[in-house]
Amino acid sequence: MTKQDEQVPPTKALSTFRVNPSLPEQLEPLTGLAYNLRWAWDAPTRELFQRADPQAWLDSGHNPVAVLARLGHQRMQELASDADFLADLERRRAALQRYLTEERWAQQEDPPPPAVAYFSPEFGLTAGMQVYSGGLGVLAGDHLKAASDLGLDLVGVGLLYRHGYFRQYLDHDGWQHEQYPDLNPHDLPLTRLERGGAPVTVEVELAERTVGCAIWRGEVGRIPLLLLDTDLEENDPSDRPITDKLYGGDREHRLRQEIVLGVAGVRALRRARELGEVPFEPIVYHSNEGHAALLQVERVRELVVEEGLEFDEAVQAARAPVLFTTHTPVPAGIDVFERDLAARYLAPMADACGVDTDRMLALGRHHGDEFNMAVLALRLSSAANGVSRLHGHVARDLFDDLWPELPAAEVPITSVTNGVHGSTWIGPEMTSVYDRHLPADWRSDPDAFAVAAKIDDEVIWQARQRERERLVTSVRERVRHQRERRGEPAYGLGWTEEVLDPDALTIGFARRFAQYKRGTLLLRQPERLRELLLSPERPVQLVFAGKAHPRDDGGKDLIRQLVHFGADPAIRDRFVFLEDYDMDLAAALYHGVDVWLNTPRRPYEACGTSGEKAALNGVLNCSILDGWWDEMADAENGFSIGTRETHPPEEQDALDAEALFDTLEHGVVPTFYERRDGSIPRRWVGMIRHSIASLGPRVLASRMVREYVTELYAPVAARAEGLIAEGYRGARELARWKQRVQEAWPAVRVTDVRTDPGEADLGDRRELRVQVELGPLSPDDIAVELLHGSVDADGTISAPARQSLELVERHDGTADFAGSFAVRDVGEYGYAVRALPDHTGLASRAELGLARFAAPEAAGDEVGPEESGEPVWEAST
Ligand SMILES: *Cc1c(COP(=O)(O)O)cnc(C)c1O
């Protein structure tokens, strides 16, 4: 700061304009490198900018665009004549060019994957671009990065929050305070779309006014990212701050943001496409969580207004290419809006579609008359998924009543387990281990990690030691800094030089402080915890970080409890709470701790990705069997806490705390400190190796994105194509068919089920013939399914085999279906029969949520589980 800056208070500028750094020609490639976010996961490019101006690099929080803006004339001249620097610059330029143009996975797929528009309320791409709050945003960021690595045609759509997400500060008492940063988009790797010097805008109707939205464009490797921004002079002053903060403000503010994200988002996509800023036409629309679900409403509007479809037809056509990913395990996590509020804002959309507002609101109606964004998203998508196998079950249960006649297990919500972007999250030491010991394409081929099983103990342990040392150094700096900021005098801070022991077992816990994540589980047994921390031979140290939602005082209190516990001078050097958890702090922890602790109340962790990032760094997970860990834990790739049994919350917490201490005392600590020959904990390193080899292939975002492509994007695109062809003939027909079937369904009955009575031997075939009353439907409108398998004590077939029966005879108003099945198991055996709507345009027979089971009196013999009412079973898929 110069003297002048100190003396004159900040002054509002009358007018602003942009001064671009005029780089000497030799340095011009720096611009291209700074404006492609590829640097966020390319360490050599970051080093180049750091070298260009180390001080600006630090001051800007590692932001190449800000470094460029601050490069002085003299430094430019120095760099322009620094042959070494120029050679490196050329190497990085060429590497980026190669990355952007070379053939990748998607170019080798046949048929090529469909192009995708990926909508998300947040994107976590790099710490300094705070348009993310936590897991959801970081996942979206990793999705874009992995899509880039795979060469997919994918475009991200989101919001540019001018004040992003809050930064966290704790006061002396450990109470959280929030401060919202000012994001200067000109200092970010984004450019505003402009034509003729004026911003390109799209407009959206928000209740009484029309609001303009500017479009910022970023490059995430090969992936374009569009971010909308309402802070335009031409907007009404009360509309300018719509895109101010992430998750700030009241319900109405949230709804306005979601209209901008979904509705203006689609319009921005169209505009950017016209201008050649998005080089492909998206086929699939992927909605990351329900916040973006109004994109589907906008697509309905487009089809009504531009293609002349009826509302119901447009709904069928609009939902076909849409995939909805839910991240919510509990009803409280779902976005709902009060009816009148939703009505006020959706009325213009309903008008444009030629329907009354209630008809529009009905798309999001669930319980009562609130407008539920997840329900809207489910009704207006043709595929949906949860984010881990366990969460898939949870989501099917949660939304079960939208498919009223189907068992929860058959609710058409599948799962794709989240993954993380390796190059972003793996620390420098482990990166160099992988560079030396894994196949060269480990960054894009998840299977390369299997080779980690062969890496030497010494190599792994040395990398782990170095990463822990780096963490210790950075924790000491952070602790000192946060104490100074609270106003503690420097002479009292000598102890911060000795915070954490670089050789001690270090456990990390960092996540949002919400009750269900149980950040204070360890505090339930404070004496046992102190013993672990203060053990002279086998000390344990703990590093915590995480924010509580600004309005969650309960969450803030959890943080305060931790800070109070760690205030004791006897343990303050080994029980540390670090402020302001963000992507940088998160990375430092994933790189440097030995154990990643996760203690959610099962099954509320939808997936959890932090443990996946830790695992890739050779950190061992110690976790409740929830989220991703529930499906990937084995006895040797980490430590599992407790069992899968469920108890009432208070009891569960007590049991899990007990199990957690047992695991630490008898598993984690002894294994880490077991040094039979020399200084290397062989058993521990063996677990690391197995953890990397077994988890690496499964936790990478490249695995996740490929799975999205093959399991969801491709089928969704194919179905959409079928409905869109020939002027939306398929969609028109499907809309008519659905209405007809829904009206006729009450008349459908499976009336007569005949099979041979009596006992059977294993492998015997049973013939089966059923009659179905169809009412006004034709036999071609339905499928008849047979479900069979072993029956448990309450008459339930727990894992039925399923097959379709053949239509054998048509009568007037009824039809006969028949087939045979082989008895697969000994003991009590049963079957069930049901009719479901069936049409080639459906995503699955479950789509309408209608299924008519044969009633007990239909059975012509003694066999059959139907006596107990509707059968219940686990998904057999
Ligand atoms: C990965 C990540 C998360 C999500 O981790 P969880 O395991 O879901 O808690 C949250 N915040 C940041 C900064 C992250 O990097």
Short mmCIF file of N, CA and C and ligand atoms in Angstrom, two decimals, residues 134-135 138 425 511 517 581-583 586 590 608-610 613, ligand 1:
data_model
loop_
_atom_site.label_atom_id
_atom_site.label_comp_id
_atom_site.label_asym_id
_atom_site.label_seq_id
_atom_site.Cartn_x
_atom_site.Cartn_y
_atom_site.Cartn_z
N GLY A 134 -19.92 -25.94 -0.91
CA GLY A 134 -19.36 -27.18 -0.39
C GLY A 134 -19.50 -28.31 -1.37
N GLY A 135 -19.87 -29.47 -0.85
CA GLY A 135 -19.86 -30.71 -1.60
C GLY A 135 -20.55 -30.65 -2.97
N VAL A 138 -18.44 -28.54 -5.40
CA VAL A 138 -17.15 -29.16 -5.73
C VAL A 138 -17.39 -30.36 -6.65
N TRP A 425 -7.13 -33.05 -6.76
CA TRP A 425 -7.12 -33.33 -5.32
C TRP A 425 -5.92 -34.10 -4.82
N ARG A 511 -15.88 -30.71 7.38
CA ARG A 511 -17.14 -30.78 6.64
C ARG A 511 -18.08 -29.75 7.22
N LYS A 517 -24.10 -34.64 10.84
CA LYS A 517 -22.70 -35.05 10.58
C LYS A 517 -21.93 -35.30 11.88
N TYR A 581 -12.98 -23.04 6.10
CA TYR A 581 -12.84 -24.21 5.25
C TYR A 581 -13.20 -23.86 3.81
N ASP A 582 -12.26 -24.06 2.90
CA ASP A 582 -12.56 -23.88 1.47
C ASP A 582 -11.76 -24.91 0.70
N MET A 583 -11.73 -24.81 -0.61
CA MET A 583 -11.08 -25.86 -1.40
C MET A 583 -9.58 -25.94 -1.11
N ALA A 586 -9.19 -27.56 2.33
CA ALA A 586 -9.60 -28.95 2.17
C ALA A 586 -8.46 -29.75 1.55
N TYR A 590 -6.56 -33.08 2.99
CA TYR A 590 -6.57 -34.38 2.29
C TYR A 590 -5.14 -34.85 2.02
N GLY A 608 -20.82 -38.13 0.16
CA GLY A 608 -19.59 -37.73 0.84
C GLY A 608 -18.47 -37.94 -0.15
N THR A 609 -17.75 -36.89 -0.47
CA THR A 609 -16.66 -37.06 -1.43
C THR A 609 -15.31 -36.78 -0.80
N SER A 610 -15.31 -36.16 0.40
CA SER A 610 -14.02 -35.79 0.98
C SER A 610 -13.19 -37.04 1.27
N LYS A 613 -11.41 -38.16 -1.78
CA LYS A 613 -10.22 -37.36 -2.09
C LYS A 613 -9.07 -37.78 -1.18
C1 LIG B 1 -14.96 -32.26 -1.16
C2 LIG B 1 -15.41 -31.06 -0.46
C3 LIG B 1 -16.60 -31.07 0.26
C4 LIG B 1 -17.51 -32.27 0.32
O1 LIG B 1 -17.05 -33.20 1.25
P1 LIG B 1 -18.05 -34.07 2.14
O2 LIG B 1 -17.33 -35.34 2.32
O3 LIG B 1 -19.31 -34.22 1.38
O4 LIG B 1 -18.23 -33.30 3.39
C5 LIG B 1 -16.98 -29.92 0.92
N1 LIG B 1 -16.23 -28.82 0.87
C6 LIG B 1 -15.07 -28.77 0.21
C7 LIG B 1 -14.29 -27.52 0.20
C8 LIG B 1 -14.62 -29.89 -0.49
O5 LIG B 1 -13.48 -29.83 -1.16
#
